[in-house]
Amino acid sequence: DAKTTQPNSMESNEEEPVHLPCNHSTISGTDYIHWYRQLPSQGPEYVIHGLTSNVNNRMASLAIAEDRKSSTLILHRATLRDAAVYYCILSRTSGTYKYIFGTGTRLKVLA
Amino acid sequence: NAGVTQTPKFQVLKTGQSMTLQCAQDMNHNSMYWYRQDPGMGLRLIYYSASEGTTDKGEVPNGYNVSRLNKREFSLRLESAAPSQTSVYFCASTLDWAAYNEQFFGPGTRLTVL
């Protein structure tokens, strides 16, 4: 199964950029990299996803290493509302479907 | 659009009781999923339905059954609840089976089994 490794927790000051790392050394060529976040007492919500190239959307940017064995979610200006658990997930395009959530990174944003 | 809705929001059961968790989506999605989340843990896939009429086991299917009632609805049944099934249950859906699709999650059902 495709597995990811993330730090358990990180802190950031409000209005500063945040870089959330993820290692996925067992990634295969067709695995997509997804990021979700979960606010307290809510279901996860989609943040961003990518395959090989860096991606940007209104919420964040995703930087993918050239060998694809790691990626970084970038929040450009953290706000208090960004305090959540962030999950990095690999999603396979073939075979038995596995969309495995790790334990994620709990992001604390300091005012 | 309501997105993904789940009922009930909270439930307390005694060991051995049965119950069905309901999930519905109004986005015309083909694929639906059931996850459980234990305290301090990530989500684990229980069952999924790639398309209407099909269901398959996920990572932790023991003790559960599912029914894809129609394209909109996907229910999860606990036939004989056990304390180990105390968890928060999330339903999710995607447009189709492709791995790049965004998953949309419901608000969850908090289940306690005494």
Tab-separated table of N, CA and C in Angstrom, chain A:
chain	number	residue	atom	x	y	z
A	1	ASP	N	0.833	-1.198	0.000
A	1	ASP	CA	0.000	0.000	0.000
A	1	ASP	C	0.868	1.248	0.000
A	2	ALA	N	0.365	2.262	-0.661
A	2	ALA	CA	1.097	3.512	-0.725
A	2	ALA	C	1.010	4.220	0.614
A	3	LYS	N	2.147	4.574	1.214
A	3	LYS	CA	2.148	5.182	2.534
A	3	LYS	C	2.846	6.528	2.484
A	4	THR	N	2.449	7.393	3.389
A	4	THR	CA	3.049	8.712	3.503
A	4	THR	C	3.508	8.936	4.923
A	5	THR	N	4.521	9.796	5.079
A	5	THR	CA	5.056	10.145	6.387
A	5	THR	C	5.050	11.649	6.533
A	6	GLN	N	4.446	12.117	7.640
A	6	GLN	CA	4.355	13.548	7.907
A	6	GLN	C	4.750	13.815	9.349
A	7	PRO	N	5.239	15.023	9.631
A	7	PRO	CA	5.500	15.374	11.042
A	7	PRO	C	4.179	15.431	11.804
A	8	ASN	N	4.232	15.083	13.073
A	8	ASN	CA	2.994	15.060	13.856
A	8	ASN	C	2.393	16.442	14.028
A	9	SER	N	3.234	17.444	14.217
A	9	SER	CA	2.707	18.783	14.458
A	9	SER	C	3.679	19.840	13.974
A	10	MET	N	3.130	21.005	13.667
A	10	MET	CA	3.927	22.170	13.291
A	10	MET	C	3.236	23.420	13.809
A	11	GLU	N	4.017	24.472	13.982
A	11	GLU	CA	3.480	25.765	14.402
A	11	GLU	C	3.884	26.825	13.399
A	12	SER	N	3.037	27.817	13.268
A	12	SER	CA	3.338	28.938	12.385
A	12	SER	C	2.734	30.196	12.984
A	13	ASN	N	3.355	31.326	12.677
A	13	ASN	CA	2.768	32.597	13.065
A	13	ASN	C	1.781	33.043	12.000
A	14	GLU	N	0.766	33.727	12.472
A	14	GLU	CA	-0.244	34.245	11.555
A	14	GLU	C	0.389	35.150	10.515
A	15	GLU	N	-0.118	35.112	9.315
A	15	GLU	CA	0.335	35.944	8.194
A	15	GLU	C	1.673	35.494	7.601
A	16	GLU	N	2.262	34.435	8.119
A	16	GLU	CA	3.515	33.945	7.568
A	16	GLU	C	3.268	32.695	6.710
A	17	PRO	N	4.161	32.384	5.777
A	17	PRO	CA	3.995	31.177	4.967
A	17	PRO	C	4.274	29.921	5.793
A	18	VAL	N	3.618	28.847	5.413
A	18	VAL	CA	3.793	27.558	6.071
A	18	VAL	C	4.125	26.507	5.023
A	19	HIS	N	5.139	25.709	5.324
A	19	HIS	CA	5.523	24.623	4.424
A	19	HIS	C	5.323	23.306	5.163
A	20	LEU	N	4.382	22.521	4.704
A	20	LEU	CA	4.065	21.235	5.325
A	20	LEU	C	4.663	20.119	4.474
A	21	PRO	N	5.640	19.370	5.013
A	21	PRO	CA	6.306	18.345	4.213
A	21	PRO	C	5.615	16.993	4.277
A	22	CYS	N	5.853	16.190	3.250
A	22	CYS	CA	5.328	14.826	3.205
A	22	CYS	C	6.319	13.946	2.437
A	23	ASN	N	6.658	12.818	3.011
A	23	ASN	CA	7.506	11.845	2.321
A	23	ASN	C	6.655	10.686	1.840
A	24	HIS	N	6.870	10.283	0.607
A	24	HIS	CA	6.139	9.144	0.036
A	24	HIS	C	7.092	8.383	-0.872
A	25	SER	N	8.053	7.741	-0.255
A	25	SER	CA	9.124	7.088	-1.002
A	25	SER	C	8.647	5.879	-1.804
A	26	THR	N	7.466	5.307	-1.456
A	26	THR	CA	6.975	4.133	-2.183
A	26	THR	C	6.020	4.517	-3.315
A	27	ILE	N	5.979	5.769	-3.659
A	27	ILE	CA	5.058	6.233	-4.701
A	27	ILE	C	5.354	5.544	-6.028
A	28	SER	N	4.295	5.214	-6.756
A	28	SER	CA	4.484	4.641	-8.085
A	28	SER	C	4.167	5.710	-9.125
A	29	GLY	N	4.497	5.397	-10.374
A	29	GLY	CA	4.428	6.408	-11.414
A	29	GLY	C	3.060	6.999	-11.667
A	30	THR	N	2.001	6.256	-11.316
A	30	THR	CA	0.657	6.742	-11.613
A	30	THR	C	-0.095	7.185	-10.366
A	31	ASP	N	0.570	7.224	-9.220
A	31	ASP	CA	-0.088	7.673	-7.988
A	31	ASP	C	-0.241	9.185	-7.995
A	32	TYR	N	-1.435	9.648	-7.643
A	32	TYR	CA	-1.653	11.067	-7.444
A	32	TYR	C	-1.385	11.421	-5.975
A	33	ILE	N	-0.896	12.625	-5.762
A	33	ILE	CA	-0.646	13.150	-4.423
A	33	ILE	C	-1.784	14.110	-4.084
A	34	HIS	N	-2.503	13.780	-3.015
A	34	HIS	CA	-3.611	14.620	-2.571
A	34	HIS	C	-3.303	15.197	-1.204
A	35	TRP	N	-3.834	16.382	-0.945
A	35	TRP	CA	-3.806	16.969	0.384
A	35	TRP	C	-5.232	17.338	0.786
A	36	TYR	N	-5.561	16.932	2.004
A	36	TYR	CA	-6.835	17.303	2.607
A	36	TYR	C	-6.543	17.918	3.966
A	37	ARG	N	-7.501	18.688	4.473
A	37	ARG	CA	-7.368	19.170	5.829
A	37	ARG	C	-8.662	18.919	6.570
A	38	GLN	N	-8.539	18.786	7.876
A	38	GLN	CA	-9.702	18.514	8.706
A	38	GLN	C	-9.727	19.498	9.864
A	39	LEU	N	-10.741	20.335	9.856
A	39	LEU	CA	-10.960	21.262	10.957
A	39	LEU	C	-11.605	20.499	12.101
A	40	PRO	N	-11.506	21.001	13.324
A	40	PRO	CA	-12.080	20.277	14.476
A	40	PRO	C	-13.556	19.951	14.282
A	41	SER	N	-13.904	18.714	14.551
A	41	SER	CA	-15.291	18.225	14.503
A	41	SER	C	-15.928	18.346	13.117
A	42	GLN	N	-15.116	18.316	12.073
A	42	GLN	CA	-15.646	18.352	10.715
A	42	GLN	C	-15.053	17.225	9.894
A	43	GLY	N	-15.667	16.960	8.747
A	43	GLY	CA	-15.089	16.015	7.819
A	43	GLY	C	-13.930	16.649	7.071
A	44	PRO	N	-13.047	15.833	6.517
A	44	PRO	CA	-11.930	16.389	5.741
A	44	PRO	C	-12.435	17.189	4.543
A	45	GLU	N	-11.641	18.167	4.150
A	45	GLU	CA	-11.958	18.921	2.936
A	45	GLU	C	-10.734	18.954	2.036
A	46	TYR	N	-11.012	18.923	0.769
A	46	TYR	CA	-9.968	18.895	-0.256
A	46	TYR	C	-9.178	20.194	-0.230
A	47	VAL	N	-7.857	20.074	-0.396
A	47	VAL	CA	-7.015	21.263	-0.507
A	47	VAL	C	-6.435	21.364	-1.918
A	48	ILE	N	-5.735	20.313	-2.349
A	48	ILE	CA	-5.047	20.369	-3.636
A	48	ILE	C	-4.583	18.972	-4.018
A	49	HIS	N	-4.306	18.754	-5.286
A	49	HIS	CA	-3.697	17.488	-5.684
A	49	HIS	C	-2.806	17.708	-6.901
A	50	GLY	N	-1.891	16.755	-7.137
A	50	GLY	CA	-1.016	16.846	-8.295
A	50	GLY	C	-0.442	15.490	-8.656
A	51	LEU	N	0.176	15.433	-9.827
A	51	LEU	CA	0.791	14.189	-10.285
A	51	LEU	C	2.307	14.343	-10.396
A	52	THR	N	2.753	15.269	-11.219
A	52	THR	CA	4.191	15.470	-11.382
A	52	THR	C	4.595	16.936	-11.255
A	53	SER	N	3.782	17.813	-11.786
A	53	SER	CA	4.151	19.234	-11.793
A	53	SER	C	3.616	19.945	-10.558
A	54	ASN	N	4.240	21.046	-10.212
A	54	ASN	CA	3.748	21.880	-9.125
A	54	ASN	C	2.377	22.439	-9.490
A	55	VAL	N	1.546	22.621	-8.487
A	55	VAL	CA	0.169	23.041	-8.694
A	55	VAL	C	-0.153	24.214	-7.784
A	56	ASN	N	-0.970	25.108	-8.274
A	56	ASN	CA	-1.454	26.230	-7.462
A	56	ASN	C	-2.968	26.303	-7.543
A	57	ASN	N	-3.609	26.630	-6.431
A	57	ASN	CA	-5.017	26.999	-6.467
A	57	ASN	C	-5.241	28.094	-5.448
A	58	ARG	N	-6.498	28.449	-5.237
A	58	ARG	CA	-6.767	29.608	-4.386
A	58	ARG	C	-6.423	29.339	-2.930
A	59	MET	N	-6.343	28.066	-2.558
A	59	MET	CA	-6.077	27.753	-1.153
A	59	MET	C	-4.588	27.606	-0.864
A	60	ALA	N	-3.855	27.000	-1.803
A	60	ALA	CA	-2.485	26.607	-1.490
A	60	ALA	C	-1.705	26.305	-2.759
A	61	SER	N	-0.432	25.978	-2.554
A	61	SER	CA	0.414	25.479	-3.639
A	61	SER	C	0.957	24.122	-3.236
A	62	LEU	N	1.208	23.294	-4.232
A	62	LEU	CA	1.788	21.977	-4.007
A	62	LEU	C	3.077	21.898	-4.801
A	63	ALA	N	4.180	21.670	-4.076
A	63	ALA	CA	5.475	21.510	-4.720
A	63	ALA	C	5.847	20.033	-4.652
A	64	ILE	N	6.117	19.442	-5.813
A	64	ILE	CA	6.425	18.014	-5.897
A	64	ILE	C	7.884	17.851	-6.307
A	65	ALA	N	8.616	17.051	-5.547
A	65	ALA	CA	10.016	16.809	-5.856
A	65	ALA	C	10.152	16.145	-7.218
A	66	GLU	N	11.305	16.352	-7.837
A	66	GLU	CA	11.520	15.814	-9.178
A	66	GLU	C	11.392	14.288	-9.202
A	67	ASP	N	11.852	13.613	-8.159
A	67	ASP	CA	11.741	12.151	-8.098
A	67	ASP	C	10.392	11.701	-7.536
A	68	ARG	N	9.566	12.648	-7.162
A	68	ARG	CA	8.205	12.427	-6.640
A	68	ARG	C	8.198	11.684	-5.315
A	69	LYS	N	9.283	11.533	-4.652
A	69	LYS	CA	9.308	10.828	-3.373
A	69	LYS	C	8.948	11.741	-2.204
A	70	SER	N	8.758	12.989	-2.452
A	70	SER	CA	8.309	13.899	-1.405
A	70	SER	C	7.536	15.047	-2.040
A	71	SER	N	6.758	15.714	-1.203
A	71	SER	CA	6.020	16.898	-1.659
A	71	SER	C	5.852	17.842	-0.478
A	72	THR	N	5.507	19.077	-0.795
A	72	THR	CA	5.320	20.097	0.228
A	72	THR	C	4.066	20.899	-0.076
A	73	LEU	N	3.203	20.990	0.904
A	73	LEU	CA	2.039	21.860	0.799
A	73	LEU	C	2.427	23.227	1.330
A	74	ILE	N	2.146	24.252	0.558
A	74	ILE	CA	2.527	25.613	0.942
A	74	ILE	C	1.273	26.456	1.124
A	75	LEU	N	1.097	26.947	2.341
A	75	LEU	CA	0.057	27.939	2.623
A	75	LEU	C	0.771	29.278	2.622
A	76	HIS	N	0.381	30.177	1.760
A	76	HIS	CA	1.195	31.380	1.528
A	76	HIS	C	1.126	32.361	2.685
A	77	ARG	N	-0.036	32.489	3.296
A	77	ARG	CA	-0.185	33.373	4.459
A	77	ARG	C	-1.132	32.694	5.424
A	78	ALA	N	-0.585	32.090	6.458
A	78	ALA	CA	-1.425	31.344	7.395
A	78	ALA	C	-2.361	32.273	8.151
A	79	THR	N	-3.592	31.818	8.315
A	79	THR	CA	-4.555	32.530	9.156
A	79	THR	C	-4.986	31.593	10.276
A	80	LEU	N	-5.668	32.145	11.259
A	80	LEU	CA	-6.123	31.315	12.374
A	80	LEU	C	-7.074	30.226	11.883
A	81	ARG	N	-7.789	30.511	10.791
A	81	ARG	CA	-8.724	29.520	10.256
A	81	ARG	C	-8.026	28.351	9.576
A	82	ASP	N	-6.718	28.470	9.364
A	82	ASP	CA	-5.966	27.371	8.752
A	82	ASP	C	-5.513	26.338	9.777
A	83	ALA	N	-5.758	26.589	11.045
A	83	ALA	CA	-5.409	25.608	12.075
A	83	ALA	C	-6.264	24.357	11.884
A	84	ALA	N	-5.584	23.235	11.593
A	84	ALA	CA	-6.298	22.003	11.244
A	84	ALA	C	-5.279	20.870	11.200
A	85	VAL	N	-5.772	19.663	10.950
A	85	VAL	CA	-4.888	18.537	10.663
A	85	VAL	C	-4.823	18.383	9.154
A	86	TYR	N	-3.608	18.359	8.619
A	86	TYR	CA	-3.399	18.265	7.179
A	86	TYR	C	-2.912	16.861	6.826
A	87	TYR	N	-3.617	16.245	5.890
A	87	TYR	CA	-3.296	14.882	5.473
A	87	TYR	C	-2.734	14.865	4.061
A	88	CYS	N	-1.649	14.162	3.901
A	88	CYS	CA	-1.038	13.906	2.602
A	88	CYS	C	-1.377	12.464	2.236
A	89	ILE	N	-1.937	12.247	1.062
A	89	ILE	CA	-2.456	10.933	0.686
A	89	ILE	C	-2.029	10.603	-0.736
A	90	LEU	N	-1.738	9.336	-0.979
A	90	LEU	CA	-1.496	8.878	-2.340
A	90	LEU	C	-2.723	8.134	-2.828
A	91	SER	N	-3.075	8.357	-4.059
A	91	SER	CA	-4.246	7.713	-4.642
A	91	SER	C	-3.845	7.002	-5.917
A	92	ARG	N	-4.140	5.713	-5.975
A	92	ARG	CA	-3.717	4.898	-7.114
A	92	ARG	C	-4.759	4.932	-8.228
A	93	THR	N	-4.286	4.854	-9.433
A	93	THR	CA	-5.182	4.873	-10.594
A	93	THR	C	-5.575	3.483	-11.043
A	94	SER	N	-4.935	2.457	-10.532
A	94	SER	CA	-5.256	1.104	-10.991
A	94	SER	C	-5.191	0.143	-9.827
A	95	GLY	N	-5.728	-1.042	-10.032
A	95	GLY	CA	-5.707	-2.046	-8.987
A	95	GLY	C	-6.744	-1.762	-7.913
A	96	THR	N	-6.623	-2.465	-6.824
A	96	THR	CA	-7.553	-2.267	-5.706
A	96	THR	C	-7.428	-0.840	-5.195
A	97	TYR	N	-8.545	-0.216	-5.053
A	97	TYR	CA	-8.521	1.196	-4.685
A	97	TYR	C	-8.037	1.370	-3.254
A	98	LYS	N	-7.028	2.168	-3.078
A	98	LYS	CA	-6.544	2.479	-1.743
A	98	LYS	C	-6.319	3.980	-1.657
A	99	TYR	N	-6.988	4.559	-0.739
A	99	TYR	CA	-6.865	6.001	-0.516
A	99	TYR	C	-6.611	6.127	0.962
A	100	ILE	N	-5.339	6.002	1.363
A	100	ILE	CA	-5.013	5.812	2.760
A	100	ILE	C	-4.587	7.116	3.418
A	101	PHE	N	-5.316	7.448	4.481
A	101	PHE	CA	-4.968	8.609	5.293
A	101	PHE	C	-3.956	8.182	6.351
A	102	GLY	N	-2.869	8.952	6.479
A	102	GLY	CA	-1.975	8.738	7.607
A	102	GLY	C	-2.497	9.503	8.797
A	103	THR	N	-1.656	9.741	9.777
A	103	THR	CA	-2.087	10.466	10.972
A	103	THR	C	-2.044	11.972	10.779
A	104	GLY	N	-1.410	12.445	9.714
A	104	GLY	CA	-1.453	13.861	9.384
A	104	GLY	C	-0.574	14.742	10.237
A	105	THR	N	-0.527	16.018	9.882
A	105	THR	CA	0.212	17.052	10.630
A	105	THR	C	-0.785	18.024	11.236
A	106	ARG	N	-0.719	18.173	12.535
A	106	ARG	CA	-1.587	19.160	13.196
A	106	ARG	C	-0.891	20.515	13.132
A	107	LEU	N	-1.496	21.460	12.447
A	107	LEU	CA	-0.935	22.797	12.300
A	107	LEU	C	-1.562	23.735	13.317
A	108	LYS	N	-0.705	24.361	14.071
A	108	LYS	CA	-1.146	25.368	15.047
A	108	LYS	C	-0.705	26.727	14.528
A	109	VAL	N	-1.628	27.677	14.465
A	109	VAL	CA	-1.319	29.017	13.978
A	109	VAL	C	-1.396	29.969	15.158
A	110	LEU	N	-0.305	30.679	15.371
A	110	LEU	CA	-0.201	31.573	16.511
A	110	LEU	C	-0.522	33.007	16.112
A	111	ALA	N	-1.386	33.638	16.889
A	111	ALA	CA	-1.784	35.027	16.605
A	111	ALA	C	-0.668	36.007	16.944
